[in-house]
Each structure stands twice: as structure tokens, then as C-alpha cells.
PDB file of C-alpha atoms and ligand atoms in Angstrom:
ATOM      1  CA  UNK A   1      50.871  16.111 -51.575  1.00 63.00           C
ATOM      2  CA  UNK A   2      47.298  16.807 -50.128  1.00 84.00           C
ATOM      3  CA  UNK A   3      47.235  17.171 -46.287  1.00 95.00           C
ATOM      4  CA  UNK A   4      45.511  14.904 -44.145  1.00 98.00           C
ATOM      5  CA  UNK A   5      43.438  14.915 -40.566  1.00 98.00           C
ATOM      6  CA  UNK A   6      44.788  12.426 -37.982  1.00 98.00           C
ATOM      7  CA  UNK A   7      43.498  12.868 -34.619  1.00 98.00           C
ATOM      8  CA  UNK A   8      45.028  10.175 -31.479  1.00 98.00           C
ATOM      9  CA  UNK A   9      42.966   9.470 -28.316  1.00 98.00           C
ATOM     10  CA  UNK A  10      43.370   7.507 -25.031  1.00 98.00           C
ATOM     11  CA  UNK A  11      43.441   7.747 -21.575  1.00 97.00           C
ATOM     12  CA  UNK A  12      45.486   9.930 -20.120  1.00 95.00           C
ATOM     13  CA  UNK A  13      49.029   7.929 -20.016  1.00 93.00           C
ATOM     14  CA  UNK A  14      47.815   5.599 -22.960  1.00 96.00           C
ATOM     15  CA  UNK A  15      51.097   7.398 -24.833  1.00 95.00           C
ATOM     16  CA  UNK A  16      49.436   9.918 -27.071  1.00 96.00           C
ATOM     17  CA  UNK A  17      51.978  12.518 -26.868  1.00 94.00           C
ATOM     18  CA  UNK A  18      55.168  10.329 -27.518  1.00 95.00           C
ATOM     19  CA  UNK A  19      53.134   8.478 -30.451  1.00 97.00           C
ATOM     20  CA  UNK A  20      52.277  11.918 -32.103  1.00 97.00           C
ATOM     21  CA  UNK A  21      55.804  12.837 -31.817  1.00 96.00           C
ATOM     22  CA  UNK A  22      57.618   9.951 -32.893  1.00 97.00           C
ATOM     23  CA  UNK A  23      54.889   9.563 -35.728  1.00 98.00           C
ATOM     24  CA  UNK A  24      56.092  13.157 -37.050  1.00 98.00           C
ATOM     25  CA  UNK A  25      59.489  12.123 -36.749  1.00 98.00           C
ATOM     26  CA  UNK A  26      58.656   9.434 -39.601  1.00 97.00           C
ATOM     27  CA  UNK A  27      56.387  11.654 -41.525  1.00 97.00           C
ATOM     28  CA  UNK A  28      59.153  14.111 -41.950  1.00 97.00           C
ATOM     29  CA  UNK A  29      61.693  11.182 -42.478  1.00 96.00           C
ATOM     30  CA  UNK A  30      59.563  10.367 -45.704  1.00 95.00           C
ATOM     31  CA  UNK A  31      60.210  13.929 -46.725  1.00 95.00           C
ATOM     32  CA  UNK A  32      56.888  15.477 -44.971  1.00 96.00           C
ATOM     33  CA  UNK A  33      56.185  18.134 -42.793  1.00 96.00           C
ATOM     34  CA  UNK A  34      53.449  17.113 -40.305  1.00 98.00           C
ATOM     35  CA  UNK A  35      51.833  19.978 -37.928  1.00 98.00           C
ATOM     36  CA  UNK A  36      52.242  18.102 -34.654  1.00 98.00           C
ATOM     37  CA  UNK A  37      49.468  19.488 -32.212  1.00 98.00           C
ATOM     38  CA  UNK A  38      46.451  19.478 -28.958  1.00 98.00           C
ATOM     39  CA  UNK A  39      43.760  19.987 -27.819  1.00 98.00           C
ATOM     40  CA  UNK A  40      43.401  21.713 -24.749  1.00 98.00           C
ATOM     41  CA  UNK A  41      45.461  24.394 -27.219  1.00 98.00           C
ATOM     42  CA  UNK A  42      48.187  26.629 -25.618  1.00 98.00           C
ATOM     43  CA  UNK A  43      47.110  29.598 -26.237  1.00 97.00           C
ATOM     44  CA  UNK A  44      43.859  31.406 -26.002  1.00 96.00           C
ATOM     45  CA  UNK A  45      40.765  29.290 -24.569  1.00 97.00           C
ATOM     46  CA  UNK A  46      43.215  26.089 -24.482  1.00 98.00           C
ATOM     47  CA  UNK A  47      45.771  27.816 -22.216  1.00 98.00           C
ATOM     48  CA  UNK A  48      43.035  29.443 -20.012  1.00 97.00           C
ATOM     49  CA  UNK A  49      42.047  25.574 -19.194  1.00 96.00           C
ATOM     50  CA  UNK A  50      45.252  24.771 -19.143  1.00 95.00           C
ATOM     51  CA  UNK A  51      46.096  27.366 -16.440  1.00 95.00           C
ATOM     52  CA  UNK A  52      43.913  25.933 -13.881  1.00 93.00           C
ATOM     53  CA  UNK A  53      42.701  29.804 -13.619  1.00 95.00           C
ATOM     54  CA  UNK A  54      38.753  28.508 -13.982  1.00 93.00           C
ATOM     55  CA  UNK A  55      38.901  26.686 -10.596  1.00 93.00           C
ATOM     56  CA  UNK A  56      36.177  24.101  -9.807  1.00 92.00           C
ATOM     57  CA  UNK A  57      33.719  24.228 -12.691  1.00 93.00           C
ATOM     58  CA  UNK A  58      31.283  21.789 -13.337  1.00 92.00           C
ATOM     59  CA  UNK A  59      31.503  19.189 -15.880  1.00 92.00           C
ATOM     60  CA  UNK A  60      29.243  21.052 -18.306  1.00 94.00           C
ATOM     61  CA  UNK A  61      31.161  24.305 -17.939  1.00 96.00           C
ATOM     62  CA  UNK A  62      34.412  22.101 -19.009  1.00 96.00           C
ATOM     63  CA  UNK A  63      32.862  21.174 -21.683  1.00 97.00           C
ATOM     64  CA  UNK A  64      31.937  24.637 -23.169  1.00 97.00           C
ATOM     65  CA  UNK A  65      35.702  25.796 -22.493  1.00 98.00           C
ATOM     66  CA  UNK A  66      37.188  22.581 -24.223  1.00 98.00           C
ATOM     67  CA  UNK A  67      34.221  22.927 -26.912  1.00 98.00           C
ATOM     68  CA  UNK A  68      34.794  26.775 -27.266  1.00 98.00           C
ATOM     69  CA  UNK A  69      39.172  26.102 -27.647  1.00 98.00           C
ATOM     70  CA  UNK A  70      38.202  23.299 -30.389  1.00 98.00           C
ATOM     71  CA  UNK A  71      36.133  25.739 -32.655  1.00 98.00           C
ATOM     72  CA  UNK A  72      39.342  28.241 -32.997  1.00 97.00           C
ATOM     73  CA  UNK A  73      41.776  25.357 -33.088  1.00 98.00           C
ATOM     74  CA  UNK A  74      39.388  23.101 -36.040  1.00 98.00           C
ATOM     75  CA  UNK A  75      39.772  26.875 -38.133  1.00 98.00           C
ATOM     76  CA  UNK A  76      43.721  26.426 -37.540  1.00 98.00           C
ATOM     77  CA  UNK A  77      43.612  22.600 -38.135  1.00 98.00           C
ATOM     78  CA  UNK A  78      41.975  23.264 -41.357  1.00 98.00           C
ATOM     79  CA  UNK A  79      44.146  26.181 -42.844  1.00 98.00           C
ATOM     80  CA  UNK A  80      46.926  23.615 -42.061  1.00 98.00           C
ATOM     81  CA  UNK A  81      45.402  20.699 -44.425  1.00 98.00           C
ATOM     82  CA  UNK A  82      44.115  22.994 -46.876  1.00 97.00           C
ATOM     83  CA  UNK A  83      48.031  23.914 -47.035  1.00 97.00           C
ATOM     84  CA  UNK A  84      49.017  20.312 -47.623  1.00 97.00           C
ATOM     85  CA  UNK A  85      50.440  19.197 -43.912  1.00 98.00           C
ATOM     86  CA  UNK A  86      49.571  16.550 -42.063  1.00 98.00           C
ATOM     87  CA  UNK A  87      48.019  17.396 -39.168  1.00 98.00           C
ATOM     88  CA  UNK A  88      48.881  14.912 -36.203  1.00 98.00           C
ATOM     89  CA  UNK A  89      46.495  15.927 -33.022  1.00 98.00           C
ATOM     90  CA  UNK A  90      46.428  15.038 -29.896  1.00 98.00           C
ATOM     91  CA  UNK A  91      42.923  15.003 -28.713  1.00 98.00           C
ATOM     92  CA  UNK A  92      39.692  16.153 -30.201  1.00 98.00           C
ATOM     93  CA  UNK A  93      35.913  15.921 -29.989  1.00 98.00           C
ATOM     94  CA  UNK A  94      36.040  12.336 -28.579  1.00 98.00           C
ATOM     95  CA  UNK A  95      38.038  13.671 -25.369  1.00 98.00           C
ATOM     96  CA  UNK A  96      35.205  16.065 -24.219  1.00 98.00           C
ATOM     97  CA  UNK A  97      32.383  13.298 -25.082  1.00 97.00           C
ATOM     98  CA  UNK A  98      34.527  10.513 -23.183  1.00 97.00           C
ATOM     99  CA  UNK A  99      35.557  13.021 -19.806  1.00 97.00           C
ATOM    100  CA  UNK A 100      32.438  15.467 -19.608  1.00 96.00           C
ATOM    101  CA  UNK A 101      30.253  12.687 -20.128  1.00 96.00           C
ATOM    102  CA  UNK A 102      31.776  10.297 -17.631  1.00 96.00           C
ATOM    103  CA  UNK A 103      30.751  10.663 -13.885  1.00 89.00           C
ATOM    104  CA  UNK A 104      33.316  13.114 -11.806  1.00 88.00           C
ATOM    105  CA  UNK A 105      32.003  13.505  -7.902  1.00 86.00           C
ATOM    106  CA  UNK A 106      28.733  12.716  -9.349  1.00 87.00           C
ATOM    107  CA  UNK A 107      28.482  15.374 -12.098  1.00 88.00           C
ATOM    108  CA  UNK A 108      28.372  14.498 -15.802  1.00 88.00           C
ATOM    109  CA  UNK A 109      27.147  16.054 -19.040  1.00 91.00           C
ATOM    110  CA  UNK A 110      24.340  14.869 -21.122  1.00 93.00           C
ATOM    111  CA  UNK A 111      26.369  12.668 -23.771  1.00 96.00           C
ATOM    112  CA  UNK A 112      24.172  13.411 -26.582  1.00 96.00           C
ATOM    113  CA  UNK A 113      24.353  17.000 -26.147  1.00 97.00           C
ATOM    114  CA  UNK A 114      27.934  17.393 -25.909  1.00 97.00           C
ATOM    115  CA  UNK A 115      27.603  15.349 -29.556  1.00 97.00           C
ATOM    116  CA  UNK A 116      25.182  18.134 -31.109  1.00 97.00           C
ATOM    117  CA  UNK A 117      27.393  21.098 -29.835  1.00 97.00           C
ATOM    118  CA  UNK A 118      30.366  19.500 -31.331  1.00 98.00           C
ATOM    119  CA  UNK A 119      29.123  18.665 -34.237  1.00 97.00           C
ATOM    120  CA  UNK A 120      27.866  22.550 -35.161  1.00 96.00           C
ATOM    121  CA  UNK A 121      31.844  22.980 -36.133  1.00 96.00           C
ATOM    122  CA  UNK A 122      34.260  20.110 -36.205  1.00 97.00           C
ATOM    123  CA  UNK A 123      35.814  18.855 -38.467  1.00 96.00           C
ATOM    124  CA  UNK A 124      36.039  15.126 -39.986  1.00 97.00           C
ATOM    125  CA  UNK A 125      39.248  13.790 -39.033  1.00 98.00           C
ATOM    126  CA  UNK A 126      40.350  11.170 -42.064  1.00 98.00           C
ATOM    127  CA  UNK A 127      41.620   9.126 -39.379  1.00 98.00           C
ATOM    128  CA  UNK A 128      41.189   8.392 -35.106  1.00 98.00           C
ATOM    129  CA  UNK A 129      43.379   6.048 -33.886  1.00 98.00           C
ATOM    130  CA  UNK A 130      42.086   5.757 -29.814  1.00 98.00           C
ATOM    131  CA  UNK A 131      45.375   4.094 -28.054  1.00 98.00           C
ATOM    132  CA  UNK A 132      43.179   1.698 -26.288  1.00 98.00           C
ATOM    133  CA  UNK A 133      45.064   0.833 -22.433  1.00 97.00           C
ATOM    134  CA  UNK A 134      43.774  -0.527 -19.207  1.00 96.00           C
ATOM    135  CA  UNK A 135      43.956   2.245 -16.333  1.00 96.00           C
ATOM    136  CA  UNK A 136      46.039   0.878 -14.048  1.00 93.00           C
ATOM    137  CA  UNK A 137      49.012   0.461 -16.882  1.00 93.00           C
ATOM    138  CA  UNK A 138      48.206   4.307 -17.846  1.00 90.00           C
ATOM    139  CA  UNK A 139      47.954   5.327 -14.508  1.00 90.00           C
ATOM    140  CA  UNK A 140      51.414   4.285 -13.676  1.00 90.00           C
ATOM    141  CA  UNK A 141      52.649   5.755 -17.329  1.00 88.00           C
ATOM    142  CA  UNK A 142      51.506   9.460 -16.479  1.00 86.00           C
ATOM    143  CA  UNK A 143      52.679   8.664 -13.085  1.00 86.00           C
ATOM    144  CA  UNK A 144      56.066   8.092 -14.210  1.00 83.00           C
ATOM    145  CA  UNK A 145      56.306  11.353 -15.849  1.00 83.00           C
ATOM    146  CA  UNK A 146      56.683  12.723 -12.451  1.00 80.00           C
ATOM    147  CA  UNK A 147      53.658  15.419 -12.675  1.00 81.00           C
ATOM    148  CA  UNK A 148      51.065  16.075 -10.330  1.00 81.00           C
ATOM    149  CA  UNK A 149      48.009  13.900 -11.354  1.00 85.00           C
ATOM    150  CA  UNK A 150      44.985  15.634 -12.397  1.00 88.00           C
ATOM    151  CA  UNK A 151      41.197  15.478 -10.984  1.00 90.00           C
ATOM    152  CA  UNK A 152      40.830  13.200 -14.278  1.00 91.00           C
ATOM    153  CA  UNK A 153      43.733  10.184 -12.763  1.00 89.00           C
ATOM    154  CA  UNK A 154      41.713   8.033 -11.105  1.00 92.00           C
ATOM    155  CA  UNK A 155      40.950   4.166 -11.630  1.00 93.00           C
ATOM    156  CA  UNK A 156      37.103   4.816 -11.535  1.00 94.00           C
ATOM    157  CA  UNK A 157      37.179   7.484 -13.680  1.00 95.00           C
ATOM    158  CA  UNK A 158      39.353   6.760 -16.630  1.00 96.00           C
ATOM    159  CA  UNK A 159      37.708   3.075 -16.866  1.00 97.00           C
ATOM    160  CA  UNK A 160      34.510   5.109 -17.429  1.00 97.00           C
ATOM    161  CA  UNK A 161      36.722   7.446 -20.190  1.00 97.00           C
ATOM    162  CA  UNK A 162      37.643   4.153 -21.217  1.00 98.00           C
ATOM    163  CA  UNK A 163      34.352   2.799 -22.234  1.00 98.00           C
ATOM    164  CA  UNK A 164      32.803   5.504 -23.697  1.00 98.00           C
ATOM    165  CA  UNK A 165      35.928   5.848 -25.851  1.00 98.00           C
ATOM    166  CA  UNK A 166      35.256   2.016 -26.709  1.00 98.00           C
ATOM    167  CA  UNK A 167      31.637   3.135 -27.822  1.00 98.00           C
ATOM    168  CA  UNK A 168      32.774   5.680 -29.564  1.00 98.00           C
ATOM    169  CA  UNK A 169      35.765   4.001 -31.678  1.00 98.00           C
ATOM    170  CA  UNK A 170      32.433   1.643 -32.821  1.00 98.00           C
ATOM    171  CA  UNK A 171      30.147   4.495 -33.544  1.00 98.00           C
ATOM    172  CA  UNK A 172      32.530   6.302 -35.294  1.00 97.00           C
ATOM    173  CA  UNK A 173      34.779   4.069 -37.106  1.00 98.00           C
ATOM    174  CA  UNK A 174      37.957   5.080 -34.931  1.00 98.00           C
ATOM    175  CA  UNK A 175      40.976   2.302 -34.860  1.00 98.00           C
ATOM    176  CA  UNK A 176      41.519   1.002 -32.073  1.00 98.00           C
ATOM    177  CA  UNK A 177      45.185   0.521 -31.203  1.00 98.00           C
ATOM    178  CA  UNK A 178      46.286  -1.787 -28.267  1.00 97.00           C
ATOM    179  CA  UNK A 179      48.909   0.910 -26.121  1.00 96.00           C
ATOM    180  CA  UNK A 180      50.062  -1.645 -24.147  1.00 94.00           C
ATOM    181  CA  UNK A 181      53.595  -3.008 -24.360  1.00 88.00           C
ATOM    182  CA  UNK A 182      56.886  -1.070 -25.544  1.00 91.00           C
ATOM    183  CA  UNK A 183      56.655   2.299 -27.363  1.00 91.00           C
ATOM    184  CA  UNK A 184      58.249   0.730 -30.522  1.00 94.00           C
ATOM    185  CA  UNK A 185      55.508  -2.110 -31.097  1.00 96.00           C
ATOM    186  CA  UNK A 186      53.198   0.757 -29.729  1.00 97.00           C
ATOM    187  CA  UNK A 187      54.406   2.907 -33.157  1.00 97.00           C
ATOM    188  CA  UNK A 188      54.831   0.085 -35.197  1.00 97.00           C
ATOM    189  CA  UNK A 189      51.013  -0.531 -34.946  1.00 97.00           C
ATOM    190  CA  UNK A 190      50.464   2.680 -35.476  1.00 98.00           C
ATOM    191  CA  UNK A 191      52.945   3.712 -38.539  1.00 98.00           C
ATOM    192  CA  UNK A 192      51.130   0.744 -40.383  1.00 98.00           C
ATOM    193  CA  UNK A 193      47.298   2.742 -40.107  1.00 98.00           C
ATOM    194  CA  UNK A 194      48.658   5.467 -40.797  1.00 98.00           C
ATOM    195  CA  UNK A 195      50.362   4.894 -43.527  1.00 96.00           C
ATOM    196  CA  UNK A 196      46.487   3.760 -45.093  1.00 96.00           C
ATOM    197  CA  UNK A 197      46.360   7.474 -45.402  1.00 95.00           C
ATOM    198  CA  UNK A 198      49.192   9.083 -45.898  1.00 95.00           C
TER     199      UNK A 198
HETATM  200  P1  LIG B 201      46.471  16.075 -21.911  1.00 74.99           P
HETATM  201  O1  LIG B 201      46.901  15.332 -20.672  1.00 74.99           O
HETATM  202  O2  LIG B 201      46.269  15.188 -23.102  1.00 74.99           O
HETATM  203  O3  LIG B 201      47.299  17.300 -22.189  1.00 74.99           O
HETATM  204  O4  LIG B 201      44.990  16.632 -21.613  1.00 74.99           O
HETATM  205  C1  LIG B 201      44.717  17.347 -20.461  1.00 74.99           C
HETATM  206  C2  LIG B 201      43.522  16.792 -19.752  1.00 74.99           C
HETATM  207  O5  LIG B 201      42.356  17.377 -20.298  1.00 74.99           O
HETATM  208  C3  LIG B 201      43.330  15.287 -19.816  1.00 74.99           C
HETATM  209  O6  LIG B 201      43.184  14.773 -18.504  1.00 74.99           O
HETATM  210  C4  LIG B 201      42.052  15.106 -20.557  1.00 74.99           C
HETATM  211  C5  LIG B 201      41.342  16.412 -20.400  1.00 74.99           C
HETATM  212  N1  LIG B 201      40.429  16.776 -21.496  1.00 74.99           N
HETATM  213  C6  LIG B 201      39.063  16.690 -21.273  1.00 74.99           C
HETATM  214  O7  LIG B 201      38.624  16.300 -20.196  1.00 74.99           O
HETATM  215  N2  LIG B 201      38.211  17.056 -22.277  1.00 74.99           N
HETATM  216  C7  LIG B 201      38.651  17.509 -23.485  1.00 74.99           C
HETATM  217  O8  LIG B 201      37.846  17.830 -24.370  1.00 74.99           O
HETATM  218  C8  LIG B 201      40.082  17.590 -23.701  1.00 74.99           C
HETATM  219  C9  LIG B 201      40.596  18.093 -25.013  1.00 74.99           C
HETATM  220  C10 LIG B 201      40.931  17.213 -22.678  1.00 74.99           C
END
């Protein structure tokens, strides 16, 4: 079996986690075994973001960090394909051009250039499926998970992420995947684009 690239995007509470997971769970019910993982990483770079050790940083400075994490993880991501897995991950270059290019307190990142730095190392998924949801409805999801909300859960905000994601599922080809409604249809819609590819 030769391995495969599938990257998931969305909003934050658009279900990208639980799809990943319960995508694997098929995969390795068809006899596979899928590398589940995401971007921030947890460990080097990735868990430095993660750790909230950076304090207030600028949009741009975010960017390098989640740009910096993403060149170590694509080496990773493609050792595991090369091997044969499936590689099911949760965020990639489309999450820094959608955030770091959307307006936070009035600071954003040049949207082209965040493009050209990414593109000096990533890798070409075979497959983006964005899990396209309205904020309010993904609001209340990553609400419900009972952790304090990021800088990033806000209305304003993520219906900016929102759009740019929409311009880039067009510029890029990604499939768009309507998140809304119960987590089984959610898969469902899924299961049947992925399994295009795998
Ligand atoms: P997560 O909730 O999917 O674990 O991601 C953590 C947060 O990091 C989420 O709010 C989106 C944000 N993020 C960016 O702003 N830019 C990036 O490049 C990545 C990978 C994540």
C-alpha cells in the first residue's frame, strides 16, 4: 500500500480533531495504519507555541513559530508516507495563511508572504478537506469542550479565518466539507472523499 497526505482544516470547533480520529478508526478498520497527527506539534517548536511561554507576539512572529514547527513536522510527515501510512493531519499551511493573515487587534501578516515562506518547504498534501462551519455553531462546539477559549475564539475573527479559508479551498483545490450537523453525517461526508484516495 503506498501512503498518502491528508491534511483537515476549519475553524477552531469545526470538528477537526474528532473527524481525524474517527477517520483513523476506519482506516485501521480496513486493515491500515494511519499516523493520526497536528500542527501546532507537541514537541519542539509546536509545544513551545503550545505552552503559551512566547507571550504576546505579533501576528508575524506567530507565523514564523507555526512556519518554523511545520518545516520539522513536513520532514516527519514525509518519512511517514514514504513508509506507506496514511498520514491524517490536523492543520497545515492553510491555518497560518487563514489566522496570521486575518486581522487580530489590528495586526495581520502580509498574506502573500506567509504563501512564499511556506512554500520554500511544504509539502503537497494529496488531499485538504477544510470542514467548512459558521462561527457561531463552532464557537459553541469548542465551547462545549469546557476549555478556556483562545485569543483566536471570537465571532469577528474566525468569520475572517473563515473566508480566507473559503479563498483558499478555491485557489487550491481543497474540498470543502459542510461541518455542520451530527458527527456521523459529518464523517460520512468525509469517509466518502477520502476514500477517492485511499
Ligand atoms: P488547535 O485548536 O487545532 O489545536 O490549534 C491551536 C490554535 O492555533 C488554533 O486556534 C489555530 C491556531 N493556529 C494558527 O493560528 N496558525 C497555525 O498555523 C496553526 C497550525 C494553528
Amino acid at each position: 500500500m503506498s501512503g498518502a497526505f491528508i491534511v483537515f482544516e476549519g475553524i477552531d470547533g469545526a470538528g477537526k480533531t474528532t473527524v481525524c480520529r474517527a477517520v483513523a478508526e476506519a482506516l485501521s478498520g480496513r486493515g491500515l495504519e494511519p499516523v493520526v497527527t497536528a500542527e501546532p506539534t507537541h514537541v519542539g517548536i509546536g509545544a513551545y507555541i503550545r505552552s503559551g511561554a512566547a507571550g504576546e507576539i505579533s501576528q508575524m512572529t506567530e507565523a514564523l513559530l507555526f512556519s518554523a514547527d511545520r518545516n520539522d513536522h513536513t520532514e516527519h510527515i514525509m518519512e511517514w508516507v514514504a513508509e506507506g501510512h496514511v498520514v491524517l493531519c490536523d492543520r497545515y499551511f492553510a491555518s497560518t495563511v487563514a489566522y496570521q493573515s486575518a486581522a487580530l487587534d489590528g495586526d495581520s501578516t502580509d498574506r502573500d508572504m506567509l504563501i512564499d515562506i511556506n512554500r520554500q518547504f511544504i509539502g503537497k498534501p494529496d488531499l485538504t478537506i477544510l470542514l467548512d462551519i459558521d462561527p457561531s455553531s463552532g464557537l459553541d462546539r469548542a465551547g462545549a469542550r469546557g476549555e478556556a477559549a483562545s485569543k483566536f475564539e471570537r465571532p469577528d475573527f474566525l468569520a475572517e479565518v473563515r473566508s480566507n479559508y473559503l479563498r483558499l479551498a478555491e485557489e487550491y483545490g481543497f474540498r470543502v466539507v459542510d461541518a455542520s450537523g451530527e458527527p456521523g453525517e459529518v464523517l460520512e461526508r468525509v469517509m466518502a472523499i477520502v476514500s477517492e484516495v485511499v
